[in-house]
CSV table of C-alpha atoms and ligand atoms in Angstrom, one decimal:
chain,number,residue,atom,x,y,z
A,883,MET,CA,96.5,-47.9,-88.3
A,884,THR,CA,96.0,-48.1,-84.6
A,885,HIS,CA,96.7,-51.7,-83.8
A,886,ARG,CA,100.0,-52.8,-82.3
A,887,THR,CA,102.1,-55.4,-84.0
A,888,VAL,CA,105.2,-57.5,-83.4
A,889,LEU,CA,107.7,-58.4,-86.1
A,890,VAL,CA,108.8,-62.0,-85.5
A,891,ILE,CA,112.1,-63.2,-87.0
A,892,ASN,CA,113.3,-66.8,-87.2
A,893,SER,CA,116.8,-66.7,-88.6
A,894,GLY,CA,118.3,-70.0,-89.6
A,895,SER,CA,121.6,-70.9,-91.1
A,896,SER,CA,120.5,-70.2,-94.7
A,897,SER,CA,117.1,-68.8,-94.3
A,898,ILE,CA,115.0,-66.0,-92.6
A,899,LYS,CA,111.3,-66.5,-91.8
A,900,TYR,CA,109.4,-63.5,-90.7
A,901,GLN,CA,105.9,-62.6,-89.8
A,902,LEU,CA,104.2,-59.3,-88.7
A,903,VAL,CA,101.7,-60.4,-86.1
A,904,ASP,CA,98.9,-58.7,-84.3
A,905,PRO,CA,99.3,-60.2,-80.9
A,906,ASP,CA,95.8,-59.4,-79.8
A,907,THR,CA,93.9,-61.1,-82.7
A,908,GLY,CA,96.7,-63.5,-83.7
A,909,GLU,CA,96.3,-62.3,-87.3
A,910,ALA,CA,99.4,-62.4,-89.5
A,911,LEU,CA,99.5,-59.1,-91.4
A,912,ALA,CA,102.5,-60.0,-93.5
A,913,SER,CA,104.8,-62.9,-93.7
A,914,GLY,CA,107.6,-64.2,-95.8
A,915,LEU,CA,110.6,-66.4,-96.2
A,916,VAL,CA,114.1,-65.7,-97.6
A,917,GLU,CA,115.9,-68.9,-98.5
A,918,ARG,CA,119.2,-70.1,-99.9
A,919,ILE,CA,121.1,-67.2,-98.4
A,920,GLY,CA,124.8,-67.3,-99.5
A,921,GLU,CA,124.0,-69.6,-102.4
A,922,GLY,CA,124.1,-68.8,-106.2
A,923,ARG,CA,120.3,-68.5,-106.5
A,924,GLY,CA,118.3,-67.1,-103.6
A,925,SER,CA,114.6,-67.3,-103.1
A,926,LEU,CA,112.3,-64.7,-101.5
A,927,THR,CA,108.6,-64.8,-100.9
A,928,HIS,CA,106.7,-61.9,-99.3
A,929,ASN,CA,103.0,-62.0,-98.6
A,930,TYR,CA,100.9,-59.0,-97.8
A,931,ASP,CA,97.2,-58.2,-98.2
A,932,GLY,CA,96.5,-61.1,-100.5
A,933,LYS,CA,99.5,-60.2,-102.7
A,934,LYS,CA,102.4,-62.6,-103.0
A,935,VAL,CA,105.8,-61.4,-104.3
A,936,THR,CA,108.5,-63.8,-105.2
A,937,GLU,CA,112.1,-63.1,-106.3
A,938,ASP,CA,115.1,-65.4,-107.1
A,939,ASP,CA,118.0,-63.0,-107.0
A,940,PRO,CA,121.1,-64.1,-105.1
A,941,VAL,CA,121.0,-63.2,-101.4
A,942,PRO,CA,124.6,-62.9,-100.3
A,943,ASN,CA,124.1,-62.7,-96.6
A,944,HIS,CA,121.5,-62.3,-93.8
A,945,GLY,CA,121.9,-58.5,-93.8
A,946,ALA,CA,121.1,-58.3,-97.5
A,947,GLY,CA,118.1,-60.6,-97.0
A,948,LEU,CA,116.6,-58.6,-94.2
A,949,ARG,CA,117.3,-55.3,-96.0
A,950,ARG,CA,115.4,-56.6,-99.1
A,951,VAL,CA,112.5,-57.6,-96.9
A,952,ILE,CA,112.3,-54.1,-95.5
A,953,GLU,CA,112.5,-52.6,-98.9
A,954,LEU,CA,109.7,-54.9,-100.1
A,955,CYS,CA,107.6,-53.8,-97.1
A,956,ASN,CA,108.0,-50.2,-98.3
A,957,GLU,CA,107.3,-51.1,-101.9
A,958,VAL,CA,104.4,-53.6,-101.5
A,959,GLY,CA,103.3,-53.0,-97.9
A,960,PRO,CA,102.9,-52.9,-95.1
A,961,ASN,CA,104.4,-49.5,-94.5
A,962,LEU,CA,106.6,-50.3,-91.5
A,963,SER,CA,106.6,-46.8,-90.0
A,964,GLU,CA,102.8,-47.0,-89.8
A,965,ALA,CA,102.5,-50.7,-88.9
A,966,GLY,CA,102.5,-50.1,-85.2
A,967,ILE,CA,105.5,-52.3,-84.5
A,968,VAL,CA,106.1,-52.3,-80.7
A,969,ALA,CA,108.8,-55.0,-80.7
A,970,VAL,CA,110.8,-57.4,-82.8
A,971,GLY,CA,110.8,-60.9,-81.5
A,972,HIS,CA,113.7,-63.2,-82.3
A,973,ARG,CA,113.6,-67.0,-82.0
A,974,VAL,CA,116.7,-68.2,-80.3
A,975,VAL,CA,117.2,-72.0,-80.0
A,976,GLN,CA,119.7,-72.4,-77.1
A,977,GLY,CA,119.2,-70.3,-74.0
A,978,GLY,CA,121.3,-72.7,-71.8
A,979,ALA,CA,121.0,-72.4,-68.0
A,980,TYR,CA,120.9,-68.5,-68.2
A,981,PHE,CA,117.5,-67.8,-69.8
A,982,ASP,CA,114.2,-69.0,-68.3
A,983,SER,CA,112.0,-66.5,-70.1
A,984,ALA,CA,111.9,-64.1,-73.0
A,985,THR,CA,114.4,-61.3,-72.5
A,986,VAL,CA,114.8,-57.8,-73.9
A,987,ILE,CA,118.0,-57.8,-76.0
A,988,ASP,CA,120.9,-55.5,-75.1
A,989,ASP,CA,124.7,-56.0,-75.6
A,990,ASP,CA,125.0,-58.3,-72.6
A,991,VAL,CA,122.2,-60.5,-73.8
A,992,VAL,CA,124.0,-60.8,-77.2
A,993,GLU,CA,127.2,-61.7,-75.4
A,994,ARG,CA,125.4,-64.4,-73.4
A,995,ILE,CA,123.8,-65.9,-76.5
A,996,THR,CA,127.3,-65.8,-78.2
A,997,GLU,CA,128.7,-67.6,-75.2
A,998,LEU,CA,126.1,-70.3,-75.7
A,999,ILE,CA,127.2,-71.1,-79.3
A,1000,PRO,CA,129.1,-74.3,-78.2
A,1001,LEU,CA,125.8,-75.6,-76.8
A,1002,GLY,CA,123.8,-74.6,-79.9
A,1003,PRO,CA,126.4,-74.7,-82.7
A,1004,LEU,CA,123.9,-75.3,-85.6
A,1005,HIS,CA,121.4,-72.6,-84.5
A,1006,ASN,CA,122.7,-69.8,-82.3
A,1007,PRO,CA,125.1,-68.3,-84.8
A,1008,ALA,CA,122.3,-67.9,-87.3
A,1009,ASN,CA,119.9,-66.6,-84.6
A,1010,LEU,CA,122.6,-64.0,-83.7
A,1011,LYS,CA,123.0,-62.9,-87.3
A,1012,GLY,CA,119.3,-62.1,-87.4
A,1013,ILE,CA,119.5,-60.2,-84.2
A,1014,GLU,CA,122.5,-58.1,-85.3
A,1015,VAL,CA,121.0,-57.1,-88.6
A,1016,ALA,CA,117.5,-56.4,-87.3
A,1017,ARG,CA,118.8,-54.2,-84.5
A,1018,GLU,CA,120.8,-52.2,-87.0
A,1019,LEU,CA,117.8,-51.9,-89.4
A,1020,LEU,CA,115.1,-51.3,-86.8
A,1021,PRO,CA,117.0,-49.4,-84.0
A,1022,ASP,CA,114.0,-47.7,-82.5
A,1023,VAL,CA,112.0,-50.6,-81.1
A,1024,PRO,CA,112.9,-53.1,-78.4
A,1025,HIS,CA,114.2,-56.5,-79.7
A,1026,VAL,CA,113.3,-59.5,-77.6
A,1027,ALA,CA,114.9,-63.0,-77.6
A,1028,VAL,CA,112.5,-65.8,-77.1
A,1029,PHE,CA,114.3,-69.0,-76.2
A,1030,ASP,CA,113.3,-72.5,-77.4
A,1031,THR,CA,114.7,-73.9,-74.2
A,1032,ALA,CA,113.1,-71.6,-71.7
A,1033,PHE,CA,110.0,-73.7,-71.0
A,1034,PHE,CA,112.2,-76.6,-70.0
A,1035,ARG,CA,114.6,-74.5,-67.9
A,1036,GLY,CA,112.8,-75.8,-64.8
A,1037,LEU,CA,112.7,-79.5,-65.7
A,1038,PRO,CA,113.1,-81.7,-62.6
A,1039,LYS,CA,116.7,-82.6,-62.1
A,1040,ALA,CA,115.9,-86.3,-62.5
A,1041,ALA,CA,114.7,-85.6,-66.0
A,1042,ALA,CA,117.3,-83.0,-67.0
A,1043,THR,CA,120.4,-84.9,-65.8
A,1044,TYR,CA,122.3,-87.3,-68.0
A,1045,ALA,CA,124.0,-90.2,-66.2
A,1046,LEU,CA,127.4,-88.9,-67.3
A,1047,ASP,CA,130.6,-88.3,-65.2
A,1048,ARG,CA,129.4,-85.4,-63.0
A,1049,GLU,CA,132.6,-83.4,-63.2
A,1050,ILE,CA,132.6,-83.5,-67.0
A,1051,ALA,CA,128.9,-82.8,-67.2
A,1052,ARG,CA,129.3,-79.7,-64.9
A,1053,LYS,CA,132.4,-78.4,-66.6
A,1054,TYR,CA,130.9,-78.6,-70.1
A,1055,GLN,CA,127.3,-77.7,-69.1
A,1056,ILE,CA,125.9,-81.0,-70.4
A,1057,ARG,CA,122.3,-81.6,-69.5
A,1058,ARG,CA,118.9,-81.9,-71.2
A,1059,TYR,CA,117.9,-78.4,-72.3
A,1060,GLY,CA,115.0,-79.4,-74.6
A,1061,ALA,CA,113.8,-77.4,-77.7
A,1062,HIS,CA,110.5,-76.4,-79.3
A,1063,GLY,CA,109.6,-75.1,-75.9
A,1064,THR,CA,107.7,-72.1,-77.3
A,1065,SER,CA,105.4,-74.5,-79.1
A,1066,HIS,CA,105.0,-76.9,-76.2
A,1067,GLN,CA,104.2,-74.1,-73.8
A,1068,PHE,CA,101.7,-72.4,-76.3
A,1069,VAL,CA,99.9,-75.7,-77.1
A,1070,SER,CA,99.7,-77.0,-73.5
A,1071,ARG,CA,98.3,-73.7,-72.3
A,1072,LEU,CA,95.8,-73.7,-75.1
A,1073,VAL,CA,94.7,-77.2,-74.1
A,1074,SER,CA,94.3,-76.1,-70.5
A,1075,ASP,CA,92.2,-73.1,-71.6
A,1076,HIS,CA,90.2,-75.3,-74.1
A,1077,LEU,CA,89.3,-77.8,-71.4
A,1078,GLY,CA,89.0,-75.2,-68.6
A,1079,ARG,CA,91.4,-77.1,-66.3
A,1080,ASN,CA,94.9,-76.2,-65.0
A,1081,ASP,CA,95.7,-79.4,-63.2
A,1082,LEU,CA,96.1,-81.6,-66.3
A,1083,LYS,CA,98.7,-84.3,-67.0
A,1084,GLN,CA,99.5,-83.7,-70.6
A,1085,ILE,CA,101.6,-85.1,-73.4
A,1086,VAL,CA,102.3,-82.8,-76.3
A,1087,LEU,CA,103.6,-84.3,-79.6
A,1088,HIS,CA,105.1,-81.6,-81.8
A,1089,LEU,CA,105.6,-83.5,-85.1
A,1090,GLY,CA,107.0,-81.2,-87.8
A,1091,ASN,CA,110.2,-81.6,-89.7
A,1092,GLY,CA,111.8,-81.5,-86.3
A,1093,ALA,CA,109.8,-83.5,-83.8
A,1094,SER,CA,109.6,-83.6,-80.0
A,1095,ALA,CA,107.5,-84.8,-77.1
A,1096,SER,CA,106.9,-83.2,-73.8
A,1097,ALA,CA,105.2,-84.2,-70.5
A,1098,VAL,CA,103.5,-81.3,-68.8
A,1099,VAL,CA,101.9,-81.4,-65.3
A,1100,ALA,CA,99.7,-78.4,-64.3
A,1101,GLY,CA,101.4,-76.1,-66.8
A,1102,HIS,CA,105.0,-77.2,-65.9
A,1103,ALA,CA,107.2,-79.3,-68.1
A,1104,VAL,CA,108.4,-82.4,-66.3
A,1105,ASP,CA,110.2,-84.1,-69.2
A,1106,THR,CA,111.0,-83.6,-72.9
A,1107,SER,CA,112.5,-85.6,-75.6
A,1108,MET,CA,115.1,-83.2,-77.1
A,1109,GLY,CA,118.3,-83.0,-75.1
A,1110,LEU,CA,121.5,-81.1,-75.1
A,1111,THR,CA,120.6,-80.3,-78.7
A,1112,PRO,CA,117.5,-81.0,-80.8
A,1113,LEU,CA,119.0,-84.3,-82.0
A,1114,GLU,CA,117.7,-86.5,-79.2
A,1115,GLY,CA,114.3,-88.1,-79.0
A,1116,LEU,CA,111.7,-88.9,-81.7
A,1117,VAL,CA,112.5,-89.9,-85.3
A,1118,MET,CA,112.5,-86.6,-87.3
A,1119,GLY,CA,112.6,-85.6,-90.9
A,1120,THR,CA,116.4,-85.9,-91.2
A,1121,ARG,CA,117.6,-86.5,-87.6
A,1122,THR,CA,118.1,-89.8,-85.9
A,1123,GLY,CA,116.5,-89.0,-82.6
A,1124,ASP,CA,117.5,-91.6,-79.9
A,1125,ILE,CA,120.4,-93.7,-80.9
A,1126,ASP,CA,123.1,-95.6,-79.0
A,1127,PRO,CA,126.0,-93.0,-78.6
A,1128,ALA,CA,128.3,-96.0,-79.3
A,1129,VAL,CA,127.3,-95.7,-82.9
A,1130,VAL,CA,129.5,-92.5,-83.0
A,1131,PHE,CA,132.5,-94.4,-81.6
A,1132,HIS,CA,131.9,-97.2,-84.1
A,1133,LEU,CA,131.7,-94.9,-87.1
A,1134,ARG,CA,134.8,-93.1,-85.9
A,1135,ARG,CA,136.9,-96.2,-85.2
A,1136,VAL,CA,135.6,-98.7,-87.8
A,1137,ALA,CA,134.5,-96.4,-90.7
A,1138,GLY,CA,137.1,-93.7,-89.9
A,1139,PHE,CA,134.6,-90.9,-90.3
A,1140,GLU,CA,135.4,-87.4,-89.0
A,1141,ILE,CA,133.2,-86.0,-86.2
A,1142,ASP,CA,131.8,-83.3,-88.4
A,1143,LYS,CA,130.8,-85.9,-90.9
A,1144,ILE,CA,129.0,-88.0,-88.3
A,1145,ASP,CA,127.3,-84.8,-87.0
A,1146,ASP,CA,126.1,-84.2,-90.6
A,1147,ILE,CA,124.9,-87.8,-91.0
A,1148,PHE,CA,123.0,-87.8,-87.7
A,1149,ASN,CA,121.4,-84.3,-88.2
A,1150,LYS,CA,120.8,-84.1,-92.0
A,1151,ARG,CA,120.9,-87.6,-93.5
A,1152,SER,CA,119.1,-89.7,-91.0
A,1153,GLY,CA,115.5,-89.9,-89.7
A,1154,LEU,CA,112.8,-90.5,-92.3
A,1155,LYS,CA,115.2,-89.3,-95.0
A,1156,GLY,CA,117.9,-91.8,-94.0
A,1157,LEU,CA,115.4,-94.6,-93.7
A,1158,CYS,CA,113.6,-94.2,-97.0
A,1159,GLY,CA,115.0,-91.2,-98.9
A,1160,HIS,CA,112.1,-88.8,-98.2
A,1161,ASN,CA,112.0,-86.4,-95.3
A,1162,ASP,CA,108.5,-84.9,-96.1
A,1163,MET,CA,105.9,-87.1,-94.4
A,1164,ARG,CA,103.6,-86.7,-97.4
A,1165,GLU,CA,106.2,-88.3,-99.7
A,1166,VAL,CA,106.9,-91.0,-97.2
A,1167,GLN,CA,103.2,-91.9,-97.1
A,1168,ALA,CA,103.0,-91.8,-100.9
A,1169,ALA,CA,106.0,-94.1,-101.2
A,1170,ALA,CA,104.5,-96.5,-98.6
A,1171,ASP,CA,101.2,-96.5,-100.5
A,1172,ALA,CA,103.1,-97.4,-103.6
A,1173,GLY,CA,104.5,-100.4,-101.8
A,1174,ASP,CA,108.1,-99.2,-101.1
A,1175,PRO,CA,109.2,-101.5,-98.2
A,1176,GLU,CA,111.7,-98.9,-96.9
A,1177,ALA,CA,109.0,-96.3,-96.6
A,1178,VAL,CA,106.8,-98.8,-94.8
A,1179,LEU,CA,109.6,-99.6,-92.3
A,1180,ALA,CA,110.3,-95.8,-91.9
A,1181,LEU,CA,106.7,-95.3,-90.8
A,1182,GLU,CA,106.9,-98.3,-88.4
A,1183,VAL,CA,110.0,-97.0,-86.8
A,1184,TYR,CA,108.5,-93.5,-86.5
A,1185,ALA,CA,105.3,-94.8,-84.9
A,1186,HIS,CA,107.1,-97.2,-82.6
A,1187,ARG,CA,109.1,-94.4,-81.2
A,1188,LEU,CA,106.0,-92.3,-80.6
A,1189,ARG,CA,104.2,-95.1,-78.7
A,1190,LYS,CA,107.3,-95.6,-76.6
A,1191,TYR,CA,107.4,-92.0,-75.6
A,1192,ILE,CA,103.6,-91.9,-74.8
A,1193,GLY,CA,104.0,-94.9,-72.5
A,1194,ALA,CA,107.1,-93.5,-70.9
A,1195,TYR,CA,105.6,-90.1,-70.2
A,1196,ALA,CA,102.4,-91.6,-68.8
A,1197,ALA,CA,104.7,-93.4,-66.4
A,1198,VAL,CA,106.7,-90.3,-65.6
A,1199,MET,CA,103.6,-88.4,-64.7
A,1200,GLY,CA,101.8,-91.3,-63.0
A,1201,GLY,CA,98.9,-90.9,-65.4
A,1202,LEU,CA,97.6,-89.1,-68.4
A,1203,ASP,CA,94.6,-86.8,-69.0
A,1204,VAL,CA,95.3,-85.3,-72.5
A,1205,LEU,CA,97.4,-86.3,-75.5
A,1206,THR,CA,97.8,-83.6,-78.1
A,1207,PHE,CA,99.1,-83.7,-81.6
A,1208,THR,CA,100.5,-80.5,-83.2
A,1209,ALA,CA,102.7,-79.1,-86.0
A,1210,GLY,CA,102.8,-80.1,-89.7
A,1211,VAL,CA,102.6,-83.9,-89.3
A,1212,GLY,CA,100.6,-83.9,-86.1
A,1213,GLU,CA,97.9,-81.5,-87.4
A,1214,ASN,CA,97.5,-83.1,-90.8
A,1215,ASP,CA,98.3,-86.8,-90.8
A,1216,HIS,CA,95.5,-88.9,-89.4
A,1217,ARG,CA,97.4,-92.1,-90.2
A,1218,ILE,CA,100.3,-91.2,-88.1
A,1219,ARG,CA,98.0,-90.2,-85.2
A,1220,SER,CA,96.2,-93.5,-85.3
A,1221,ALA,CA,99.5,-95.5,-85.6
A,1222,ALA,CA,100.8,-93.5,-82.6
A,1223,CYS,CA,97.8,-94.5,-80.5
A,1224,GLU,CA,97.5,-98.1,-81.7
A,1225,GLY,CA,97.4,-100.6,-78.9
A,1226,LEU,CA,97.3,-97.9,-76.2
A,1227,GLU,CA,93.7,-98.7,-75.1
A,1228,PHE,CA,95.3,-100.1,-71.9
A,1229,LEU,CA,96.4,-96.5,-71.1
A,1230,GLY,CA,92.9,-95.2,-71.6
A,1231,ILE,CA,93.6,-94.0,-75.2
A,1232,THR,CA,90.8,-94.7,-77.7
A,1233,LEU,CA,90.5,-92.7,-80.9
A,1234,ASP,CA,87.3,-92.1,-82.8
A,1235,PRO,CA,88.3,-92.9,-86.4
A,1236,VAL,CA,85.8,-90.5,-87.9
A,1237,ARG,CA,86.8,-87.6,-85.7
A,1238,ASN,CA,90.5,-88.4,-86.4
A,1239,GLU,CA,89.9,-88.2,-90.1
A,1240,THR,CA,87.8,-85.0,-90.1
A,1241,ARG,CA,89.7,-81.8,-90.7
A,1242,VAL,CA,88.7,-78.9,-88.3
A,1243,ALA,CA,90.4,-75.6,-88.2
A,1244,GLY,CA,90.9,-75.0,-84.5
A,1245,PRO,CA,91.6,-77.4,-81.6
A,1246,HIS,CA,89.5,-80.5,-81.9
A,1247,ARG,CA,88.9,-83.8,-80.0
A,1248,ILE,CA,89.7,-87.0,-81.9
A,1249,SER,CA,89.2,-89.5,-79.0
A,1250,ALA,CA,86.1,-91.6,-78.6
A,1251,ASP,CA,83.5,-90.4,-76.0
A,1252,ASP,CA,84.4,-93.3,-73.7
A,1253,SER,CA,88.2,-92.7,-74.0
A,1254,ARG,CA,89.6,-92.0,-70.5
A,1255,VAL,CA,92.4,-89.9,-72.1
A,1256,THR,CA,91.2,-86.9,-74.2
A,1257,VAL,CA,93.2,-86.9,-77.5
A,1258,LEU,CA,93.3,-83.5,-79.3
A,1259,VAL,CA,94.7,-82.0,-82.4
A,1260,VAL,CA,95.7,-78.4,-81.7
A,1261,PRO,CA,97.4,-76.1,-84.3
A,1262,THR,CA,100.6,-74.6,-83.0
A,1263,ASN,CA,101.5,-71.0,-83.8
A,1264,GLU,CA,105.0,-70.2,-82.8
A,1265,GLU,CA,105.0,-66.7,-84.3
A,1266,LEU,CA,102.0,-65.7,-82.2
A,1267,ALA,CA,103.5,-67.3,-79.1
A,1268,ILE,CA,106.7,-65.4,-79.7
A,1269,ALA,CA,104.8,-62.1,-80.3
A,1270,ARG,CA,102.8,-62.6,-77.0
A,1271,GLN,CA,105.9,-63.4,-75.0
A,1272,CYS,CA,107.5,-60.1,-76.4
A,1273,LEU,CA,104.6,-58.1,-75.0
A,1274,GLU,CA,105.0,-59.7,-71.6
A,1275,VAL,CA,108.5,-58.3,-71.2
A,1276,ILE,CA,108.6,-54.9,-73.0
B,1257,ADP,P1,108.9,-77.2,-89.3
B,1257,ADP,O1,109.5,-78.2,-88.4
B,1257,ADP,O2,109.7,-77.0,-90.6
B,1257,ADP,O3,108.3,-76.0,-88.7
B,1257,ADP,P2,106.1,-78.0,-89.9
B,1257,ADP,O4,105.5,-78.0,-88.5
B,1257,ADP,O5,105.7,-77.0,-90.8
B,1257,ADP,O6,107.7,-78.1,-89.9
B,1257,ADP,O7,105.9,-79.5,-90.5
B,1257,ADP,C1,106.5,-79.7,-91.8
B,1257,ADP,C2,106.2,-81.2,-92.1
B,1257,ADP,O8,104.8,-81.4,-92.0
B,1257,ADP,C3,106.5,-81.5,-93.6
B,1257,ADP,O9,107.8,-81.9,-93.7
B,1257,ADP,C4,105.5,-82.6,-93.9
B,1257,ADP,O10,106.2,-83.8,-93.7
B,1257,ADP,C5,104.4,-82.5,-92.8
B,1257,ADP,N1,103.1,-82.3,-93.4
B,1257,ADP,C6,102.6,-81.1,-93.8
B,1257,ADP,N2,101.3,-81.4,-94.3
B,1257,ADP,C7,101.1,-82.7,-94.2
B,1257,ADP,C8,100.1,-83.6,-94.6
B,1257,ADP,N3,98.9,-83.1,-95.2
B,1257,ADP,N4,100.2,-84.9,-94.4
B,1257,ADP,C9,101.4,-85.4,-93.8
B,1257,ADP,N5,102.4,-84.6,-93.5
B,1257,ADP,C10,102.3,-83.3,-93.7
């Protein structure tokens, strides 16, 4: 094999996603997912060359999970010593004020990411575990950290600053860091390339299980909906998104809930799931179709929030050229796309219903010919984006 590849690792609290990517063609040569790490019954899926291997043995920790993945590569393929791996790319959620781009990992970088745990308590510890284990198992290639926050490191101060007591904000590094930056950067660049213009005012809506919006002018992010953590902004699968912070005080004082419990409710038991019991958009749509009023309301709250952000970001940028939908919901759900654009003709947004409902593999336009704003669906590919960023720094 002569091609070069990057192994991309996304290590979460109880899961590891991996993909062996050819950064030149974008092809995924192998991929897989280890889930339920540390639980009684684990789950592992490994895909290579049209073969799919699944296992459900317990996976006691991240080290054991990654070791099993490497064994499977040797048993089923691809042979890692012949796979042309030039780097291992690690997704890291919180890069704080330190990291404005992908960075080759050494002990200092590990220490910095560790220092940032208080700002990314739900994600950085798991990201670090992946880094630690992978460096041990694959010691001969450079490991690169690709930060979810990096694209937003240069947000204008007016957008990044919370109106909070300045001493406290400074002391505890409280500002809007954003997240999903790798996807917003990848998609907004693809849009520029696709339309052959680098001066665009863009809104990107990344609607997956997590969801976020960004405003991008001429390739630079000028606002984003996720904040200190990925909790702020749009309605998500299980997260509240925007909510009056006084709800926290209220639940503490009136209901007597501990802070960790409130954290859990806001991050894991709210959003679509909190509103109607389902966090998967396909299930929410099915429940709404069957007449469940809670699912209908969940969809209304979800779409209302989207329209609000589209209007807000058009105002922030003083105009809008392109609106792009991406990620699981954004790429697949035409009903959400049309609900998000409903009533926005005054902003120059007019969808073409047939284009909107037609499935196309690559980037495609769903706005009407006479729509002043171009509306696109663009598939994101975070693994490829991470792989390409790795190549830029090694
Ligand atoms: P993640 O944030 O986990 O990376 P994805 O971008 O893969 O998420 O998006 C996952 C979500 O996409 C699922 O929870 C599901 O709600 C939604 N989704 C996937 N396919 C469809 C579809 N055909 N219609 C509506 N929603 C979909």
